[in-house]
Coordinates of C-alpha atoms and ligand atoms in Angstrom, one line a residue:
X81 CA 21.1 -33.0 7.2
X82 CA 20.8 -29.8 9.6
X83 CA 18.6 -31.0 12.5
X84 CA 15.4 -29.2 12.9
X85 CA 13.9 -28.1 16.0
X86 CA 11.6 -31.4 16.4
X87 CA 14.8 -33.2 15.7
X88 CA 16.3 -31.6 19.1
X89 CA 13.0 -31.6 21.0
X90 CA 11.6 -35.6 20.2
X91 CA 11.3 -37.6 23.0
X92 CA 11.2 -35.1 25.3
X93 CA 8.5 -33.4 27.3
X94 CA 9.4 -30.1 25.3
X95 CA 6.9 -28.8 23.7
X96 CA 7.3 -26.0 20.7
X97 CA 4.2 -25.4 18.2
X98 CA 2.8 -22.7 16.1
X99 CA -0.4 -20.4 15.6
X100 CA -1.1 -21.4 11.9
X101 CA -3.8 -20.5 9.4
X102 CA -4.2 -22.6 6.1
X103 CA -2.2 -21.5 2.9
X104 CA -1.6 -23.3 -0.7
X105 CA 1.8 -22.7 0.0
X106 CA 4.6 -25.8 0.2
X107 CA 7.3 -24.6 1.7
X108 CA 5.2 -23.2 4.8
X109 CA 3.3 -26.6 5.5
X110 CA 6.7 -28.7 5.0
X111 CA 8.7 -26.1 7.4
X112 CA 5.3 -26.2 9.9
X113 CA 5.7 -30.0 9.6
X114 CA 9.5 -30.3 10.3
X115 CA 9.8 -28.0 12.9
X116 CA 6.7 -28.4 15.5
X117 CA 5.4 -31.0 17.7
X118 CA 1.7 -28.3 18.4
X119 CA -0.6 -26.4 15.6
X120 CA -2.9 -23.7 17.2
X121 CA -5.4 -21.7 15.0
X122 CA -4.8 -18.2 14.6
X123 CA -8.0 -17.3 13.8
X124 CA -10.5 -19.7 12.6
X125 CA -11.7 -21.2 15.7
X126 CA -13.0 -17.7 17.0
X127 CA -16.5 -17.8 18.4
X128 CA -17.2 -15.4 15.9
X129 CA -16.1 -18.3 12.9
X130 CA -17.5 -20.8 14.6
X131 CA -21.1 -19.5 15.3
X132 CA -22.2 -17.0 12.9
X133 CA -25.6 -17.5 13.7
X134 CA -27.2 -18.6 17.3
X135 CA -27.0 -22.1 18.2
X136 CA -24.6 -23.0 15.0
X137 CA -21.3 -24.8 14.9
X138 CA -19.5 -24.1 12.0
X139 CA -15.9 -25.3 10.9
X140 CA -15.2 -23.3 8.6
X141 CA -12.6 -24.6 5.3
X142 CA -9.4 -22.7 7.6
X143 CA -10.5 -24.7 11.1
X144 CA -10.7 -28.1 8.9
X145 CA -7.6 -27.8 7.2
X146 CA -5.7 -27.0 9.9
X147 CA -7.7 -29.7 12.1
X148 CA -6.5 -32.7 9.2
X149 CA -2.9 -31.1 9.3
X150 CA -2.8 -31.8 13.1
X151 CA -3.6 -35.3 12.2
X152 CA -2.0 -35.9 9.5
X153 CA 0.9 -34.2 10.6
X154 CA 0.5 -36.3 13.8
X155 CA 1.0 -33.2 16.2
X156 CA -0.8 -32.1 19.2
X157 CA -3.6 -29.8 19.5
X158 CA -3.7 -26.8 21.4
X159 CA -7.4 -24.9 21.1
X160 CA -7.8 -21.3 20.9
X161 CA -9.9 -19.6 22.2
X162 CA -13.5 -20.3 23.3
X163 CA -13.8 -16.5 24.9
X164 CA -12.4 -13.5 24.4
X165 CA -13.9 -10.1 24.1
X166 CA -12.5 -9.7 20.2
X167 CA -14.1 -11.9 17.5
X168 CA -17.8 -12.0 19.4
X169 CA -20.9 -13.7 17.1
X170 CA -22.2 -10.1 15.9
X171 CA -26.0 -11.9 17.4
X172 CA -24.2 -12.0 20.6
X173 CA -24.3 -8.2 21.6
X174 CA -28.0 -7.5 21.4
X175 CA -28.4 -9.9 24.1
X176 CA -29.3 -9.2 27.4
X177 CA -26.8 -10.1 30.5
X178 CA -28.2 -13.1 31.3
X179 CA -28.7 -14.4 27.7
X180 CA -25.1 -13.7 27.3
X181 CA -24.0 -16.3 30.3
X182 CA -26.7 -19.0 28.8
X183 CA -24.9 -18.3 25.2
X184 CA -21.4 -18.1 26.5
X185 CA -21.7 -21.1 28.9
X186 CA -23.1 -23.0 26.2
X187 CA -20.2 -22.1 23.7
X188 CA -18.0 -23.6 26.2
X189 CA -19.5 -26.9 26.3
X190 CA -19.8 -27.0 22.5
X191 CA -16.2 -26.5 22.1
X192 CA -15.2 -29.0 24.6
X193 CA -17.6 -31.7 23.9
X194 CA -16.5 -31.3 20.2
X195 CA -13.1 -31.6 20.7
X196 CA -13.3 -33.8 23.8
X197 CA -9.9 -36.3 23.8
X198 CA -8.6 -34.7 20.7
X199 CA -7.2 -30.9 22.2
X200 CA -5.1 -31.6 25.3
X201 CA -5.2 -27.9 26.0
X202 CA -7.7 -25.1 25.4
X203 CA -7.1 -21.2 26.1
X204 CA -10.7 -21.1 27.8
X205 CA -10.3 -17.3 28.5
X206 CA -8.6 -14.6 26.6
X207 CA -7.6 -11.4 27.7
X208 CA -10.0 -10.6 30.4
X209 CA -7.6 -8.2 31.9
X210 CA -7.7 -4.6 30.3
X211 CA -4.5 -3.1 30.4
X212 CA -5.7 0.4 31.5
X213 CA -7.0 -0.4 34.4
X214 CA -5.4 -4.2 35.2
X215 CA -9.3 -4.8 36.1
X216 CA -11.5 -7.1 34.2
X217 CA -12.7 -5.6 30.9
X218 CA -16.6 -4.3 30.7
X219 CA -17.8 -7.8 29.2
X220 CA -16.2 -9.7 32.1
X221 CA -18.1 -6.9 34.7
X222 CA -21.5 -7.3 32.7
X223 CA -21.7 -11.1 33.4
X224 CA -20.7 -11.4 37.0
X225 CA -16.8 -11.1 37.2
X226 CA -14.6 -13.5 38.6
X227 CA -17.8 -15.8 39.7
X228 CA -18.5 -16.0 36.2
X229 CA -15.2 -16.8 35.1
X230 CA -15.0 -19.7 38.2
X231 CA -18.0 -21.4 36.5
X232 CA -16.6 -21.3 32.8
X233 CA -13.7 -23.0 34.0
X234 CA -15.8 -25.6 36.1
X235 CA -18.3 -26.0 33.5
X236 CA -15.3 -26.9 30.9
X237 CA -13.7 -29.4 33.3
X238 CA -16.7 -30.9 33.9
X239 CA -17.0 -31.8 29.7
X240 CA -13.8 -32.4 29.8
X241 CA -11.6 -33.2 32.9
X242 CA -8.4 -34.7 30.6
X243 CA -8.0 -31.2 29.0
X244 CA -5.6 -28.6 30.4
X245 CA -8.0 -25.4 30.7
X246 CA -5.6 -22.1 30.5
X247 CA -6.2 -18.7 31.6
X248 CA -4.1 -16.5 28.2
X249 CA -3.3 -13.1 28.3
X250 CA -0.7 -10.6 27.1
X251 CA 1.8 -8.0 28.4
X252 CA 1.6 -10.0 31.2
X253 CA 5.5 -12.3 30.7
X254 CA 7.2 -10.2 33.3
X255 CA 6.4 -8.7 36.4
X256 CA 4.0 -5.7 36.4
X257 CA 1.0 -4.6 37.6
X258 CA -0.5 -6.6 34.8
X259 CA 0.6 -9.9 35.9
X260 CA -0.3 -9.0 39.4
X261 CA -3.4 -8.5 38.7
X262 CA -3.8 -11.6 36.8
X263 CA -1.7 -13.5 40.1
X264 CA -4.5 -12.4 42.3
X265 CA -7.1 -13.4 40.0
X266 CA -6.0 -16.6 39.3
X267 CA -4.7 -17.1 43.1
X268 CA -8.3 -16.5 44.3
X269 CA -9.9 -19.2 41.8
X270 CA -7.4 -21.9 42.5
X271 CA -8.3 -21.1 46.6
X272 CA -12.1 -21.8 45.3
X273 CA -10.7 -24.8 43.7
X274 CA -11.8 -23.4 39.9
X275 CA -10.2 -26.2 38.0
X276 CA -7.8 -23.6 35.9
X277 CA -4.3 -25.4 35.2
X278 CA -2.3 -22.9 33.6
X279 CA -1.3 -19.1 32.4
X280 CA -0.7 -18.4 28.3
X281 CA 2.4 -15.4 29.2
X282 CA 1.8 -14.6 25.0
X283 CA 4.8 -12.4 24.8
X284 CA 4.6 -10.4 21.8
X285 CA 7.5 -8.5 23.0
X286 CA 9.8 -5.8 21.5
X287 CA 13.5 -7.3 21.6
X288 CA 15.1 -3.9 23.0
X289 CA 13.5 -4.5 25.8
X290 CA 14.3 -8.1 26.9
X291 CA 17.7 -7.7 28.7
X292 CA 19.0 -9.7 31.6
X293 CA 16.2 -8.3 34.2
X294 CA 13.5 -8.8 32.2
X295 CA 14.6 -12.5 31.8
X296 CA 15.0 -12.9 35.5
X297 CA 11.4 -11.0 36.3
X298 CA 10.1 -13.7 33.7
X299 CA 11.7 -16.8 35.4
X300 CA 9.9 -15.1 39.0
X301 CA 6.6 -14.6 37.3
X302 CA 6.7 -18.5 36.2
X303 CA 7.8 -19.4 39.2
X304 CA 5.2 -17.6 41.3
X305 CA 2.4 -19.2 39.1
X306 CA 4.0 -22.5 39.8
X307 CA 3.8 -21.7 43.3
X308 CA 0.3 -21.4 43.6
X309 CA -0.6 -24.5 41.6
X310 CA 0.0 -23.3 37.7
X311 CA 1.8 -23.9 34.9
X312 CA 2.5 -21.9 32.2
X313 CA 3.0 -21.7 28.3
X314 CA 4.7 -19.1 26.5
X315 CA 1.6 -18.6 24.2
X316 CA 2.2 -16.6 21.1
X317 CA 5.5 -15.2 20.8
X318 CA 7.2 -13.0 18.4
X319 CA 10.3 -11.0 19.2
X320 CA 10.2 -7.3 17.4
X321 CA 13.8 -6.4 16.4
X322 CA 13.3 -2.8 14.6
X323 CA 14.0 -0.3 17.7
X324 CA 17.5 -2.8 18.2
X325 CA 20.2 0.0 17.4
X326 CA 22.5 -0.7 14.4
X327 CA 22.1 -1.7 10.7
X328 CA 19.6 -4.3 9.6
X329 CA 21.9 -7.2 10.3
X330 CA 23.0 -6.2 14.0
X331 CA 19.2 -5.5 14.7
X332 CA 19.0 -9.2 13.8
X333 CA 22.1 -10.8 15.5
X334 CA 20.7 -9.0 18.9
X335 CA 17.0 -11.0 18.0
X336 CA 18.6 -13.6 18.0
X337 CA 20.7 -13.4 21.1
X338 CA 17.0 -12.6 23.0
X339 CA 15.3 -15.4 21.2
X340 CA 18.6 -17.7 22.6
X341 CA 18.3 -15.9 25.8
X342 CA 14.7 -15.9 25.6
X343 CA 13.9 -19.9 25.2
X344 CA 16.5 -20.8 27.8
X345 CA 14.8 -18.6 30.5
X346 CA 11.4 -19.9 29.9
X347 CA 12.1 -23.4 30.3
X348 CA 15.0 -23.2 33.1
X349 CA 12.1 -25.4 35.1
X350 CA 10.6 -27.7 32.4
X351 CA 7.9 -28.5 35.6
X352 CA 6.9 -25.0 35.8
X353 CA 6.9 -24.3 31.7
X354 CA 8.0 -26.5 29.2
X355 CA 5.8 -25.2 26.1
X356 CA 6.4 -22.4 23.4
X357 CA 4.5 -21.4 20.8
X358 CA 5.2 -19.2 18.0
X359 CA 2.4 -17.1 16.9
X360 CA 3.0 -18.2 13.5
X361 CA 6.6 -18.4 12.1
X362 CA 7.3 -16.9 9.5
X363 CA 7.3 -13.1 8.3
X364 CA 5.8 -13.8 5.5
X365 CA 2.1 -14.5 7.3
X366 CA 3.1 -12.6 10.9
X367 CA 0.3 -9.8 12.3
X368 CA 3.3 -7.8 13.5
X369 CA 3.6 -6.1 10.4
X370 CA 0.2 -4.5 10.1
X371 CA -0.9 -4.3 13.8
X372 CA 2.7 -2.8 14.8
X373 CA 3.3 -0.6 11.6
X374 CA 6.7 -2.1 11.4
X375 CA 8.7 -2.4 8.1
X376 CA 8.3 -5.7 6.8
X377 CA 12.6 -5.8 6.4
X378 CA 12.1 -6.3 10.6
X379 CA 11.0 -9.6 10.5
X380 CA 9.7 -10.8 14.5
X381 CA 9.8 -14.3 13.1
X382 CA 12.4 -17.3 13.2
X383 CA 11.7 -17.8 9.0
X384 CA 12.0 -14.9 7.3
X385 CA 9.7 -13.1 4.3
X386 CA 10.7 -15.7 2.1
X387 CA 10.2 -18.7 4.7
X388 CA 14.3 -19.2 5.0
X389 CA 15.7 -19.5 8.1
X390 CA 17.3 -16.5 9.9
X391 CA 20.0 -16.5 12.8
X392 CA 16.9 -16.3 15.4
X393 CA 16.0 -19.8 14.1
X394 CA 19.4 -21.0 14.4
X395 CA 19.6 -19.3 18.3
X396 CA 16.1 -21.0 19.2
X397 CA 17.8 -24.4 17.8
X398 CA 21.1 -23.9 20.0
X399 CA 18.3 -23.0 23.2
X400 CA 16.8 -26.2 22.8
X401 CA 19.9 -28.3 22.1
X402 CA 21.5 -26.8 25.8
X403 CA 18.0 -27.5 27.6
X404 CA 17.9 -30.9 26.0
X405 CA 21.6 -31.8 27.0
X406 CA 20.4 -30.7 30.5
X407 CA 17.8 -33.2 30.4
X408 CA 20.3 -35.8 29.8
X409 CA 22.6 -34.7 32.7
Ligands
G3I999 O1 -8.9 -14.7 5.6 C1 -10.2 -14.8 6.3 C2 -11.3 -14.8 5.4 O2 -11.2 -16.0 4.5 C3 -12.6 -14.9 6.2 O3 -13.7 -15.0 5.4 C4 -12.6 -13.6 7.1 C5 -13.9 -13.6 7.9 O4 -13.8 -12.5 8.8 O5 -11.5 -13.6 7.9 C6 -10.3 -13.6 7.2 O6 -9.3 -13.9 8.2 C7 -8.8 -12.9 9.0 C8 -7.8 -13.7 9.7 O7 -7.1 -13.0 10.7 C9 -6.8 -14.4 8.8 O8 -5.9 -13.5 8.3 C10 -9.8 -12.3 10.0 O9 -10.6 -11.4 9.3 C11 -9.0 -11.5 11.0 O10 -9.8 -11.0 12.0 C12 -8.0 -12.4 11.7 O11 -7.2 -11.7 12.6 C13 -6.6 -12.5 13.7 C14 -7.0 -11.8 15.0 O12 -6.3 -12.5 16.1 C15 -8.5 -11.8 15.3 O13 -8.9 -13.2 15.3 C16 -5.1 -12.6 13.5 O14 -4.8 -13.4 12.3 C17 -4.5 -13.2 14.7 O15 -3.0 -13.1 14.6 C18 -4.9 -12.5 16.0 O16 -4.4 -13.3 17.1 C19 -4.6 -12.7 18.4 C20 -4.8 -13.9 19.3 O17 -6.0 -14.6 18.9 C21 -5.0 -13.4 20.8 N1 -3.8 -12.6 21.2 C22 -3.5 -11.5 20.3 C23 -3.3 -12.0 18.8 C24 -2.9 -10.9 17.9 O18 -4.0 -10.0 17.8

């Protein structure tokens, strides 16, 4: 029987799990179960699904199923994500600035105290780095910055202190002014001693672009995290392949020669990084598709359209296999 990738990753402290949603569909739940050791929601735990009205808590039937997969399925539980300036209760913009800290403050406790001791890791803030201006978005601004940030993070600890509390945030995997930005941030918190533990790099990344440097600026981004007292997770990847030169099938041998490339770099210091996660896994359910306007033949995914596994799948599994030998020295 062909080992799959929790085969090659069991007892040991790697760590490779999937954004998932809830489908009637057999063949995705079995390949979810027989490949990952983590489940993450893609959408359903969204402030905006959780607490359609004020005050609510709502688990909608996507959160639950996915919630008795993770414990049926015996795999961890990564949360995402208490705030982000996307999926936002539509109550929560008519109120003022400092209703908005009470109501967002408040989320955060809901979420940790209800999942307090069963998710070991939460992305407690998404994206609050715009990308045109690698400054805080507006939101972030309107309710007091970086202080405000510092006492989300606090107040989360203080629910719950077992749970890894992560900073996520895109274009951000290599070097740039993005990631410095983000550095700096983070670097000034852990000087305040803001109990944040760790960066989400998500990495939805076009292949062409991941040669050797960008691989090497990726290994010094993780490394300078580590540096100042972080961790990171490669949070939701998916590796593009349409703007590869060639026919359909060499666009597809070079995926998979990043994805190889890619999984070895990230966790080349298991201490620093030793977590991926695939925002989900298959073409057949991927965002890519619509958000990227990319023809569904290009599939960013491991499984393909039909959920069979493609040669990235079989590169991510030869990744692992190397780091895992490693391990064994
Ligand atoms: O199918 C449900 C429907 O049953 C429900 O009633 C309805 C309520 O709005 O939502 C429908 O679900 C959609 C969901 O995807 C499942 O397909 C939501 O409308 C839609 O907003 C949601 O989009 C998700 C998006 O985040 C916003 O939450 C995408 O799946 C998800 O891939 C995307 O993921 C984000 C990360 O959270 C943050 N980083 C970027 C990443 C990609 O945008």
């Amino acid at each position: 029987m062909e080992k799959t990738i929790l085969d090659i990753i069991c007892d040991t402290p790697i760590v490779v799990g999937t954004a998932t949603k809830h489908r009637e569909d057999p063949l995705y739940s079995d390949t979810r179960r027989s490949n990952f050791n983590m489940y993450t929601h893609e959408w359903s735990l969204k402030w905006k699904h959780v607490s359609p009205k004020p005050s609510q808590v709502h688990i909608n039937k996507d959160a639950q199923a996915i919630i008795d997969a993770i414990n049926n399925d015996n795999k961890k539980f990564k949360g995402h994500c208490i705030l982000w300036h996307n999926d936002l209760p539509d109550w929560f913009h008519a109120l003022g600035v400092q209703e908005k800290q009470t109501a967002m403050l408040n989320h955060v406790k809901s979420m940790m105290q209800m999942f307090k001791g069963k998710v070991y890791k939460w992305d407690v803030v998404n994206e609050a780095i715009a990308d045109s201006t690698n400054d805080l978005r507006p939101m972030w601004k309107e309710v007091g910055g970086i202080d405000f940030i510092d006492k989300v993070f606090r107040v989360a600890h203080e629910v719950d202190p077992e749970c890894t509390l992560v900073y996520n945030d895109y274009a951000c995997t290599k070097i740039n002014n993005k990631s410095n930005a983000i550095f700096n941030m983070l670097k000034t918190l852990k000087e305040r001693g803001c109990p944040i533990h760790e960066v989400g790099l998500q990495t939805h990344e076009d292949g062409a672009c991941m040669r050797h440097m960008w691989m090497e600026s990726m290994k010094q981004n993780i490394a300078r995290f580590y540096s100042i007292g972080l961790t990171s997770t490669i949070s939701e990847l998916d590796i593009r392949c349409h703007t590869f030169a060639g026919s359909l099938d060499e666009k597809l041998e070079k995926q998979a020669d990043v994805y190889y490339r890619f999984f070895k770099a990230a966790l080349s210091d298991l201490r620093a990084c030793n977590e991926i996660t695939l925002w989900n896994f298959t073409g057949k359910y991927t965002w890519v598709y619509d958000f990227f306007k990319v023809e569904p033949m290009y599939c960013p995914l491991p499984w393909d359209n039909d959920i069979k596994p493609t040669a990235s799948y079989q590169a991510i599994k030869r990744a692992l296999q190397e780091v895992v030998d490693g391990l064994m020295g």
